[in-house]
Amino acid sequence: MSAPAPAVHATPAGADAAQRPAAALEVRGLTVHYGHIEAVRGIDMALEPGGITALVGANGAGKSTTLLALSGLLPKVSGSVIFEGEDITRLAPHQIVARGIVQVPEGRAILTTMTVRENLELGAYRRGNSGTPKDFDYVFALFPRLKERLDGVAGNLSGGEQQMLAIARALMAKPRLLLLDEPSMGLAPIVVQEIFRALRSINADGLTLFLVEQNVRQALKIAQRGYVLENGSMALSGSGKELLNHPRVLQAYLGV
Ligand SMILES: Nc1ncnc2c1ncn2[C@@H]1O[C@H](COP(=O)(O)OP(=O)(O)OP(=O)(O)O)[C@@H](O)[C@H]1O
Ligand SMILES: [Mg+2]
């Protein structure tokens, strides 16, 4: 593996620290290994409460590894994770979910032999019920197609609808922080637009989002803050807008 590149900050670190609210999630020096492979190396991130933060990077950069470690599904070799002031570094996955950190995994991972309704009910499980009518109404307003397909088997949904279901299922858990792993993957551009519109709307309703994407342009467009991961190291950070105009991002990810 290549040596980690030094992180380049599009804005001087701490320049606006005085105005910046305390982070919803603060990651310091996170390192994650697969055996002897160092997949994520000492990365730092701060997610603003109520904001959209994007983590972008190429295939194999370490994005999913980062998310899995944040959810407690992969062990952290070193570093710390603070959520709303609490150190959650060593908590088990179910304890992390109980804090309100819910992940929409890569590849959706919906239960294809179950109905749309059953998938949604399972989403509410962590709250000890199968979802209130209000919860269902909220996700139907976001994704009307799920209402139309409610009693159909989830495996019969299109790829876009399955992604909608995966997001809706996570919302049924009433998260405080939603982690999304490549929600645009494999979807037609028009469906990607639909998903991103829904993400904006969810965020406008107050939910903090952490969006992992290979679709660098779309992700940085909706994110207030972005991070660029390269070979397991943080290469760049800045506002979404700054990164969209950064020469390295333009050249390496946007083909400009
Ligand atoms: N289970 C595993 N065992 C060993 N190495 C792994 C495993 N999963 C991922 N890796 C390696 O860790 C690195 C980071 O992978 P990761 O899946 O986090 O990348 P990613 O940024 O999510 O990529 P993509 O955009 O393709 O999903 C890659 O080099 C990958 O080959
Ligand atoms: Mg991935």
PDB file of C-alpha atoms and ligand atoms in Angstrom:
ATOM      1  CA  MET A   1       0.000   0.000   0.000  1.00  0.00           C
ATOM      2  CA  SER A   2       1.220   3.518  -0.762  1.00  0.00           C
ATOM      3  CA  ALA A   3       2.271   5.863   2.018  1.00  0.00           C
ATOM      4  CA  PRO A   4      -0.562   7.992   3.368  1.00  0.00           C
ATOM      5  CA  ALA A   5      -0.790  11.376   1.669  1.00  0.00           C
ATOM      6  CA  PRO A   6      -0.914  14.347   4.023  1.00  0.00           C
ATOM      7  CA  ALA A   7      -4.406  15.752   4.456  1.00  0.00           C
ATOM      8  CA  VAL A   8      -4.875  19.006   2.608  1.00  0.00           C
ATOM      9  CA  HIS A   9      -7.443  21.322   4.095  1.00  0.00           C
ATOM     10  CA  ALA A  10      -9.335  23.518   1.706  1.00  0.00           C
ATOM     11  CA  THR A  11      -9.844  25.954   4.588  1.00  0.00           C
ATOM     12  CA  PRO A  12      -7.333  26.572   7.360  1.00  0.00           C
ATOM     13  CA  ALA A  13      -8.100  24.280  10.259  1.00  0.00           C
ATOM     14  CA  GLY A  14      -9.869  26.091  13.057  1.00  0.00           C
ATOM     15  CA  ALA A  15     -10.535  29.222  10.989  1.00  0.00           C
ATOM     16  CA  ASP A  16     -14.207  29.174  11.857  1.00  0.00           C
ATOM     17  CA  ALA A  17     -13.924  27.039  14.995  1.00  0.00           C
ATOM     18  CA  ALA A  18     -15.470  29.715  17.185  1.00  0.00           C
ATOM     19  CA  GLN A  19     -18.745  29.704  15.236  1.00  0.00           C
ATOM     20  CA  ARG A  20     -18.815  25.975  14.587  1.00  0.00           C
ATOM     21  CA  PRO A  21     -21.193  23.999  16.823  1.00  0.00           C
ATOM     22  CA  ALA A  22     -19.905  20.923  18.658  1.00  0.00           C
ATOM     23  CA  ALA A  23     -19.825  17.928  16.336  1.00  0.00           C
ATOM     24  CA  ALA A  24     -22.592  15.329  16.366  1.00  0.00           C
ATOM     25  CA  LEU A  25     -19.929  12.725  15.674  1.00  0.00           C
ATOM     26  CA  GLU A  26     -16.229  13.234  16.112  1.00  0.00           C
ATOM     27  CA  VAL A  27     -13.733  10.745  14.751  1.00  0.00           C
ATOM     28  CA  ARG A  28     -10.094  11.003  15.770  1.00  0.00           C
ATOM     29  CA  GLY A  29      -7.257   8.918  14.391  1.00  0.00           C
ATOM     30  CA  LEU A  30      -9.467   6.017  13.334  1.00  0.00           C
ATOM     31  CA  THR A  31      -7.490   3.019  12.071  1.00  0.00           C
ATOM     32  CA  VAL A  32      -9.109  -0.198  10.838  1.00  0.00           C
ATOM     33  CA  HIS A  33      -7.372  -3.369   9.655  1.00  0.00           C
ATOM     34  CA  TYR A  34      -8.363  -6.533   7.834  1.00  0.00           C
ATOM     35  CA  GLY A  35      -5.735  -8.911   9.178  1.00  0.00           C
ATOM     36  CA  HIS A  36      -2.475  -7.226   8.237  1.00  0.00           C
ATOM     37  CA  ILE A  37      -4.131  -4.951   5.638  1.00  0.00           C
ATOM     38  CA  GLU A  38      -4.444  -1.397   6.919  1.00  0.00           C
ATOM     39  CA  ALA A  39      -7.683  -0.356   5.187  1.00  0.00           C
ATOM     40  CA  VAL A  40      -8.231   2.930   7.078  1.00  0.00           C
ATOM     41  CA  ARG A  41      -5.328   4.885   8.532  1.00  0.00           C
ATOM     42  CA  GLY A  42      -5.707   7.437  11.271  1.00  0.00           C
ATOM     43  CA  ILE A  43      -8.562   9.456   9.810  1.00  0.00           C
ATOM     44  CA  ASP A  44     -10.179  12.473  11.483  1.00  0.00           C
ATOM     45  CA  MET A  45     -13.697  13.734  10.788  1.00  0.00           C
ATOM     46  CA  ALA A  46     -16.281  15.917  12.456  1.00  0.00           C
ATOM     47  CA  LEU A  47     -19.963  15.705  11.520  1.00  0.00           C
ATOM     48  CA  GLU A  48     -21.950  18.838  12.184  1.00  0.00           C
ATOM     49  CA  PRO A  49     -25.281  18.246  13.926  1.00  0.00           C
ATOM     50  CA  GLY A  50     -28.177  18.659  11.529  1.00  0.00           C
ATOM     51  CA  GLY A  51     -25.844  18.728   8.535  1.00  0.00           C
ATOM     52  CA  ILE A  52     -24.972  16.511   5.615  1.00  0.00           C
ATOM     53  CA  THR A  53     -21.368  15.329   5.608  1.00  0.00           C
ATOM     54  CA  ALA A  54     -20.033  13.402   2.627  1.00  0.00           C
ATOM     55  CA  LEU A  55     -17.180  10.919   2.558  1.00  0.00           C
ATOM     56  CA  VAL A  56     -16.158  10.359  -1.036  1.00  0.00           C
ATOM     57  CA  GLY A  57     -13.477   8.322  -2.705  1.00  0.00           C
ATOM     58  CA  ALA A  58     -12.758   5.754  -5.351  1.00  0.00           C
ATOM     59  CA  ASN A  59     -13.386   2.051  -5.324  1.00  0.00           C
ATOM     60  CA  GLY A  60     -11.495   0.461  -2.424  1.00  0.00           C
ATOM     61  CA  ALA A  61     -10.614   3.770  -0.736  1.00  0.00           C
ATOM     62  CA  GLY A  62     -11.927   2.532   2.615  1.00  0.00           C
ATOM     63  CA  LYS A  63     -15.343   4.206   2.749  1.00  0.00           C
ATOM     64  CA  SER A  64     -17.388   1.136   3.706  1.00  0.00           C
ATOM     65  CA  THR A  65     -14.693   0.068   6.134  1.00  0.00           C
ATOM     66  CA  THR A  66     -15.020   3.445   7.866  1.00  0.00           C
ATOM     67  CA  LEU A  67     -18.812   3.102   8.140  1.00  0.00           C
ATOM     68  CA  LEU A  68     -18.629  -0.470   9.398  1.00  0.00           C
ATOM     69  CA  ALA A  69     -16.154   0.585  12.072  1.00  0.00           C
ATOM     70  CA  LEU A  70     -18.394   3.503  13.125  1.00  0.00           C
ATOM     71  CA  SER A  71     -21.316   1.067  13.461  1.00  0.00           C
ATOM     72  CA  GLY A  72     -19.146  -1.252  15.571  1.00  0.00           C
ATOM     73  CA  LEU A  73     -19.248  -4.003  12.948  1.00  0.00           C
ATOM     74  CA  LEU A  74     -15.474  -3.904  12.462  1.00  0.00           C
ATOM     75  CA  PRO A  75     -13.001  -3.490  15.319  1.00  0.00           C
ATOM     76  CA  LYS A  76     -11.157  -0.201  15.619  1.00  0.00           C
ATOM     77  CA  VAL A  77      -7.406  -0.737  15.939  1.00  0.00           C
ATOM     78  CA  SER A  78      -6.915   2.773  17.273  1.00  0.00           C
ATOM     79  CA  GLY A  79      -8.613   6.122  17.455  1.00  0.00           C
ATOM     80  CA  SER A  80     -11.764   7.376  19.093  1.00  0.00           C
ATOM     81  CA  VAL A  81     -15.378   8.001  18.147  1.00  0.00           C
ATOM     82  CA  ILE A  82     -17.401  10.492  20.158  1.00  0.00           C
ATOM     83  CA  PHE A  83     -21.146  10.731  19.522  1.00  0.00           C
ATOM     84  CA  GLU A  84     -23.029  13.649  21.051  1.00  0.00           C
ATOM     85  CA  GLY A  85     -20.317  13.955  23.682  1.00  0.00           C
ATOM     86  CA  GLU A  86     -20.216  10.252  24.575  1.00  0.00           C
ATOM     87  CA  ASP A  87     -17.239   8.018  23.836  1.00  0.00           C
ATOM     88  CA  ILE A  88     -18.717   5.140  21.802  1.00  0.00           C
ATOM     89  CA  THR A  89     -15.402   3.781  20.508  1.00  0.00           C
ATOM     90  CA  ARG A  90     -15.700   0.422  22.240  1.00  0.00           C
ATOM     91  CA  LEU A  91     -19.470  -0.063  22.167  1.00  0.00           C
ATOM     92  CA  ALA A  92     -21.023  -3.125  20.494  1.00  0.00           C
ATOM     93  CA  PRO A  93     -23.155  -2.678  17.356  1.00  0.00           C
ATOM     94  CA  HIS A  94     -26.467  -2.984  19.230  1.00  0.00           C
ATOM     95  CA  GLN A  95     -25.340  -0.369  21.745  1.00  0.00           C
ATOM     96  CA  ILE A  96     -24.387   1.989  18.923  1.00  0.00           C
ATOM     97  CA  VAL A  97     -27.782   1.474  17.259  1.00  0.00           C
ATOM     98  CA  ALA A  98     -29.412   2.131  20.620  1.00  0.00           C
ATOM     99  CA  ARG A  99     -27.684   5.554  20.641  1.00  0.00           C
ATOM    100  CA  GLY A 100     -29.502   6.323  17.382  1.00  0.00           C
ATOM    101  CA  ILE A 101     -26.768   5.651  14.824  1.00  0.00           C
ATOM    102  CA  VAL A 102     -28.397   3.650  12.053  1.00  0.00           C
ATOM    103  CA  GLN A 103     -26.730   2.472   8.885  1.00  0.00           C
ATOM    104  CA  VAL A 104     -28.167   1.927   5.417  1.00  0.00           C
ATOM    105  CA  PRO A 105     -25.665  -0.672   4.228  1.00  0.00           C
ATOM    106  CA  GLU A 106     -23.979  -0.948   0.862  1.00  0.00           C
ATOM    107  CA  GLY A 107     -26.094  -3.070  -1.471  1.00  0.00           C
ATOM    108  CA  ARG A 108     -29.266  -2.197   0.504  1.00  0.00           C
ATOM    109  CA  ALA A 109     -29.527  -5.494   2.404  1.00  0.00           C
ATOM    110  CA  ILE A 110     -33.288  -5.504   2.492  1.00  0.00           C
ATOM    111  CA  LEU A 111     -35.066  -8.790   3.171  1.00  0.00           C
ATOM    112  CA  THR A 112     -36.143  -9.749  -0.319  1.00  0.00           C
ATOM    113  CA  THR A 113     -38.541 -12.570   0.582  1.00  0.00           C
ATOM    114  CA  MET A 114     -40.462 -10.379   3.000  1.00  0.00           C
ATOM    115  CA  THR A 115     -43.001  -7.727   2.060  1.00  0.00           C
ATOM    116  CA  VAL A 116     -42.300  -4.021   1.998  1.00  0.00           C
ATOM    117  CA  ARG A 117     -44.475  -3.667   5.089  1.00  0.00           C
ATOM    118  CA  GLU A 118     -42.555  -6.358   6.983  1.00  0.00           C
ATOM    119  CA  ASN A 119     -39.240  -4.732   6.104  1.00  0.00           C
ATOM    120  CA  LEU A 120     -40.510  -1.409   7.441  1.00  0.00           C
ATOM    121  CA  GLU A 121     -41.865  -3.027  10.600  1.00  0.00           C
ATOM    122  CA  LEU A 122     -38.463  -4.592  11.226  1.00  0.00           C
ATOM    123  CA  GLY A 123     -36.903  -1.158  10.934  1.00  0.00           C
ATOM    124  CA  ALA A 124     -38.944   0.010  13.907  1.00  0.00           C
ATOM    125  CA  TYR A 125     -37.895  -3.016  15.944  1.00  0.00           C
ATOM    126  CA  ARG A 126     -35.203  -1.230  17.945  1.00  0.00           C
ATOM    127  CA  ARG A 127     -37.920   0.968  19.389  1.00  0.00           C
ATOM    128  CA  GLY A 128     -39.818  -2.056  20.621  1.00  0.00           C
ATOM    129  CA  ASN A 129     -42.792  -1.779  18.268  1.00  0.00           C
ATOM    130  CA  SER A 130     -43.568  -2.305  14.609  1.00  0.00           C
ATOM    131  CA  GLY A 131     -43.967   1.362  13.735  1.00  0.00           C
ATOM    132  CA  THR A 132     -46.798   3.806  14.298  1.00  0.00           C
ATOM    133  CA  PRO A 133     -49.148   4.972  11.508  1.00  0.00           C
ATOM    134  CA  LYS A 134     -47.318   8.325  11.720  1.00  0.00           C
ATOM    135  CA  ASP A 135     -43.980   6.610  11.030  1.00  0.00           C
ATOM    136  CA  PHE A 136     -45.448   4.891   7.990  1.00  0.00           C
ATOM    137  CA  ASP A 137     -46.999   8.136   6.757  1.00  0.00           C
ATOM    138  CA  TYR A 138     -43.629   9.863   7.012  1.00  0.00           C
ATOM    139  CA  VAL A 139     -41.836   7.340   4.796  1.00  0.00           C
ATOM    140  CA  PHE A 140     -44.773   7.143   2.370  1.00  0.00           C
ATOM    141  CA  ALA A 141     -44.658  10.909   1.921  1.00  0.00           C
ATOM    142  CA  LEU A 142     -40.960  10.591   1.065  1.00  0.00           C
ATOM    143  CA  PHE A 143     -41.358   7.537  -1.144  1.00  0.00           C
ATOM    144  CA  PRO A 144     -44.969   7.192  -2.362  1.00  0.00           C
ATOM    145  CA  ARG A 145     -44.062   4.103  -4.376  1.00  0.00           C
ATOM    146  CA  LEU A 146     -43.476   2.138  -1.185  1.00  0.00           C
ATOM    147  CA  LYS A 147     -47.089   2.693  -0.221  1.00  0.00           C
ATOM    148  CA  GLU A 148     -48.233   1.360  -3.584  1.00  0.00           C
ATOM    149  CA  ARG A 149     -46.053  -1.730  -3.170  1.00  0.00           C
ATOM    150  CA  LEU A 150     -46.664  -2.210   0.557  1.00  0.00           C
ATOM    151  CA  ASP A 151     -47.878  -5.794   0.459  1.00  0.00           C
ATOM    152  CA  GLY A 152     -45.627  -6.860  -2.384  1.00  0.00           C
ATOM    153  CA  VAL A 153     -42.474  -8.877  -1.814  1.00  0.00           C
ATOM    154  CA  ALA A 154     -39.449  -6.594  -1.502  1.00  0.00           C
ATOM    155  CA  GLY A 155     -37.466  -8.735  -3.946  1.00  0.00           C
ATOM    156  CA  ASN A 156     -39.831  -7.670  -6.734  1.00  0.00           C
ATOM    157  CA  LEU A 157     -38.999  -3.987  -6.316  1.00  0.00           C
ATOM    158  CA  SER A 158     -36.729  -2.210  -8.790  1.00  0.00           C
ATOM    159  CA  GLY A 159     -33.213  -1.302  -7.655  1.00  0.00           C
ATOM    160  CA  GLY A 160     -34.307   2.274  -6.954  1.00  0.00           C
ATOM    161  CA  GLU A 161     -37.318   1.138  -4.972  1.00  0.00           C
ATOM    162  CA  GLN A 162     -35.147  -1.244  -2.964  1.00  0.00           C
ATOM    163  CA  GLN A 163     -32.859   1.656  -2.089  1.00  0.00           C
ATOM    164  CA  MET A 164     -35.888   3.701  -1.066  1.00  0.00           C
ATOM    165  CA  LEU A 165     -37.019   0.811   1.114  1.00  0.00           C
ATOM    166  CA  ALA A 166     -33.577   0.501   2.700  1.00  0.00           C
ATOM    167  CA  ILE A 167     -33.614   4.200   3.589  1.00  0.00           C
ATOM    168  CA  ALA A 168     -37.238   4.065   4.760  1.00  0.00           C
ATOM    169  CA  ARG A 169     -36.505   1.036   6.930  1.00  0.00           C
ATOM    170  CA  ALA A 170     -33.640   2.886   8.602  1.00  0.00           C
ATOM    171  CA  LEU A 171     -35.906   5.898   9.182  1.00  0.00           C
ATOM    172  CA  MET A 172     -38.456   3.674  10.937  1.00  0.00           C
ATOM    173  CA  ALA A 173     -35.817   3.253  13.652  1.00  0.00           C
ATOM    174  CA  LYS A 174     -36.002   7.027  14.288  1.00  0.00           C
ATOM    175  CA  PRO A 175     -32.234   7.554  14.011  1.00  0.00           C
ATOM    176  CA  ARG A 176     -30.347  10.559  15.320  1.00  0.00           C
ATOM    177  CA  LEU A 177     -27.604   9.982  12.765  1.00  0.00           C
ATOM    178  CA  LEU A 178     -28.105   8.143   9.483  1.00  0.00           C
ATOM    179  CA  LEU A 179     -25.100   6.513   7.821  1.00  0.00           C
ATOM    180  CA  LEU A 180     -25.619   5.823   4.113  1.00  0.00           C
ATOM    181  CA  ASP A 181     -23.289   3.621   2.104  1.00  0.00           C
ATOM    182  CA  GLU A 182     -23.488   4.501  -1.608  1.00  0.00           C
ATOM    183  CA  PRO A 183     -27.247   4.983  -1.927  1.00  0.00           C
ATOM    184  CA  SER A 184     -26.810   5.900  -5.606  1.00  0.00           C
ATOM    185  CA  MET A 185     -24.941   2.735  -6.541  1.00  0.00           C
ATOM    186  CA  GLY A 186     -26.201   1.060  -9.708  1.00  0.00           C
ATOM    187  CA  LEU A 187     -29.146   3.409 -10.169  1.00  0.00           C
ATOM    188  CA  ALA A 188     -30.181   5.347 -13.274  1.00  0.00           C
ATOM    189  CA  PRO A 189     -29.465   9.112 -13.082  1.00  0.00           C
ATOM    190  CA  ILE A 190     -33.143  10.011 -12.736  1.00  0.00           C
ATOM    191  CA  VAL A 191     -33.531   7.627  -9.792  1.00  0.00           C
ATOM    192  CA  VAL A 192     -30.336   8.992  -8.241  1.00  0.00           C
ATOM    193  CA  GLN A 193     -31.928  12.451  -8.386  1.00  0.00           C
ATOM    194  CA  GLU A 194     -35.003  11.102  -6.635  1.00  0.00           C
ATOM    195  CA  ILE A 195     -32.918   9.516  -3.866  1.00  0.00           C
ATOM    196  CA  PHE A 196     -30.863  12.670  -3.343  1.00  0.00           C
ATOM    197  CA  ARG A 197     -34.014  14.791  -3.228  1.00  0.00           C
ATOM    198  CA  ALA A 198     -35.325  12.532  -0.494  1.00  0.00           C
ATOM    199  CA  LEU A 199     -32.033  12.812   1.410  1.00  0.00           C
ATOM    200  CA  ARG A 200     -32.229  16.600   1.298  1.00  0.00           C
ATOM    201  CA  SER A 201     -35.781  16.447   2.580  1.00  0.00           C
ATOM    202  CA  ILE A 202     -34.870  14.065   5.423  1.00  0.00           C
ATOM    203  CA  ASN A 203     -32.034  16.396   6.375  1.00  0.00           C
ATOM    204  CA  ALA A 204     -34.314  19.448   6.195  1.00  0.00           C
ATOM    205  CA  ASP A 205     -36.482  17.660   8.771  1.00  0.00           C
ATOM    206  CA  GLY A 206     -33.503  17.771  11.130  1.00  0.00           C
ATOM    207  CA  LEU A 207     -31.707  14.461  10.696  1.00  0.00           C
ATOM    208  CA  THR A 208     -27.898  14.463  10.558  1.00  0.00           C
ATOM    209  CA  LEU A 209     -26.632  12.531   7.537  1.00  0.00           C
ATOM    210  CA  PHE A 210     -23.298  10.932   6.805  1.00  0.00           C
ATOM    211  CA  LEU A 211     -23.207  10.071   3.157  1.00  0.00           C
ATOM    212  CA  VAL A 212     -20.594   7.757   1.672  1.00  0.00           C
ATOM    213  CA  GLU A 213     -20.444   7.938  -2.099  1.00  0.00           C
ATOM    214  CA  GLN A 214     -18.463   7.192  -5.219  1.00  0.00           C
ATOM    215  CA  ASN A 215     -20.804   9.648  -6.927  1.00  0.00           C
ATOM    216  CA  VAL A 216     -18.545  12.522  -5.915  1.00  0.00           C
ATOM    217  CA  ARG A 217     -20.381  15.282  -7.744  1.00  0.00           C
ATOM    218  CA  GLN A 218     -23.848  14.512  -6.374  1.00  0.00           C
ATOM    219  CA  ALA A 219     -22.597  13.898  -2.860  1.00  0.00           C
ATOM    220  CA  LEU A 220     -20.541  17.100  -2.613  1.00  0.00           C
ATOM    221  CA  LYS A 221     -23.423  19.072  -4.096  1.00  0.00           C
ATOM    222  CA  ILE A 222     -25.730  18.285  -1.194  1.00  0.00           C
ATOM    223  CA  ALA A 223     -23.098  18.141   1.559  1.00  0.00           C
ATOM    224  CA  GLN A 224     -22.120  21.145   3.643  1.00  0.00           C
ATOM    225  CA  ARG A 225     -18.866  19.403   4.456  1.00  0.00           C
ATOM    226  CA  GLY A 226     -16.915  16.769   2.605  1.00  0.00           C
ATOM    227  CA  TYR A 227     -13.970  14.465   3.106  1.00  0.00           C
ATOM    228  CA  VAL A 228     -11.984  12.734   0.391  1.00  0.00           C
ATOM    229  CA  LEU A 229     -10.526   9.346   1.251  1.00  0.00           C
ATOM    230  CA  GLU A 230      -7.664   7.940  -0.830  1.00  0.00           C
ATOM    231  CA  ASN A 231      -6.065   4.560  -0.110  1.00  0.00           C
ATOM    232  CA  GLY A 232      -7.333   4.587   3.452  1.00  0.00           C
ATOM    233  CA  SER A 233      -6.043   8.063   4.287  1.00  0.00           C
ATOM    234  CA  MET A 234      -7.823  11.386   4.391  1.00  0.00           C
ATOM    235  CA  ALA A 235      -6.567  13.371   1.411  1.00  0.00           C
ATOM    236  CA  LEU A 236      -8.777  16.456   1.494  1.00  0.00           C
ATOM    237  CA  SER A 237     -11.480  18.099   3.531  1.00  0.00           C
ATOM    238  CA  GLY A 238     -13.514  21.240   3.114  1.00  0.00           C
ATOM    239  CA  SER A 239     -16.983  22.521   2.402  1.00  0.00           C
ATOM    240  CA  GLY A 240     -18.852  20.615  -0.304  1.00  0.00           C
ATOM    241  CA  LYS A 241     -18.546  23.641  -2.559  1.00  0.00           C
ATOM    242  CA  GLU A 242     -14.815  24.063  -1.978  1.00  0.00           C
ATOM    243  CA  LEU A 243     -14.157  20.431  -2.759  1.00  0.00           C
ATOM    244  CA  LEU A 244     -16.296  20.518  -5.908  1.00  0.00           C
ATOM    245  CA  ASN A 245     -13.985  23.263  -7.184  1.00  0.00           C
ATOM    246  CA  HIS A 246     -10.743  21.808  -5.867  1.00  0.00           C
ATOM    247  CA  PRO A 247      -8.287  21.024  -8.697  1.00  0.00           C
ATOM    248  CA  ARG A 248      -7.491  17.588  -7.273  1.00  0.00           C
ATOM    249  CA  VAL A 249     -11.163  16.653  -7.015  1.00  0.00           C
ATOM    250  CA  LEU A 250     -11.906  18.050 -10.462  1.00  0.00           C
ATOM    251  CA  GLN A 251      -9.074  16.079 -11.989  1.00  0.00           C
ATOM    252  CA  ALA A 252      -9.283  12.802 -10.081  1.00  0.00           C
ATOM    253  CA  TYR A 253     -13.032  12.391  -9.574  1.00  0.00           C
ATOM    254  CA  LEU A 254     -14.935  14.657 -11.911  1.00  0.00           C
ATOM    255  CA  GLY A 255     -12.903  14.076 -15.059  1.00  0.00           C
ATOM    256  CA  VAL A 256     -12.486  17.799 -15.703  1.00  0.00           C
TER     257      VAL A 256
HETATM  258  N1  LIG B   1     -13.333  -8.380   4.181  1.00  0.00           N
HETATM  259  C1  LIG B   1     -12.190  -7.861   3.701  1.00  0.00           C
HETATM  260  N2  LIG B   1     -11.019  -8.516   3.849  1.00  0.00           N
HETATM  261  C2  LIG B   1      -9.862  -8.002   3.390  1.00  0.00           C
HETATM  262  N3  LIG B   1      -9.756  -6.796   2.781  1.00  0.00           N
HETATM  263  C3  LIG B   1     -10.885  -6.104   2.601  1.00  0.00           C
HETATM  264  C4  LIG B   1     -12.155  -6.594   3.047  1.00  0.00           C
HETATM  265  N4  LIG B   1     -13.104  -5.673   2.718  1.00  0.00           N
HETATM  266  C5  LIG B   1     -12.446  -4.678   2.112  1.00  0.00           C
HETATM  267  N5  LIG B   1     -11.127  -4.929   2.026  1.00  0.00           N
HETATM  268  C6  LIG B   1     -10.089  -4.049   1.458  1.00  0.00           C
HETATM  269  O1  LIG B   1     -10.065  -2.851   2.216  1.00  0.00           O
HETATM  270  C7  LIG B   1      -9.930  -1.725   1.363  1.00  0.00           C
HETATM  271  C8  LIG B   1     -11.083  -0.780   1.562  1.00  0.00           C
HETATM  272  O2  LIG B   1     -12.290  -1.405   1.135  1.00  0.00           O
HETATM  273  P1  LIG B   1     -13.710  -0.719   1.282  1.00  0.00           P
HETATM  274  O3  LIG B   1     -14.719  -1.756   0.979  1.00  0.00           O
HETATM  275  O4  LIG B   1     -13.798  -0.038   2.585  1.00  0.00           O
HETATM  276  O5  LIG B   1     -13.661   0.361   0.123  1.00  0.00           O
HETATM  277  P2  LIG B   1     -14.797   1.345  -0.403  1.00  0.00           P
HETATM  278  O6  LIG B   1     -14.221   2.704  -0.388  1.00  0.00           O
HETATM  279  O7  LIG B   1     -16.051   1.116   0.335  1.00  0.00           O
HETATM  280  O8  LIG B   1     -14.965   0.884  -1.934  1.00  0.00           O
HETATM  281  P3  LIG B   1     -16.296   0.786  -2.860  1.00  0.00           P
HETATM  282  O9  LIG B   1     -16.563   2.172  -3.343  1.00  0.00           O
HETATM  283  O10 LIG B   1     -15.873  -0.120  -3.952  1.00  0.00           O
HETATM  284  O11 LIG B   1     -17.404   0.240  -2.031  1.00  0.00           O
HETATM  285  C9  LIG B   1      -9.810  -2.275  -0.060  1.00  0.00           C
HETATM  286  O12 LIG B   1      -8.455  -2.370  -0.380  1.00  0.00           O
HETATM  287  C10 LIG B   1     -10.453  -3.632   0.039  1.00  0.00           C
HETATM  288  O13 LIG B   1      -9.902  -4.518  -0.902  1.00  0.00           O
HETATM  289 MG    MG B   2     -17.903   0.444  -0.205  1.00  0.00          MG
END
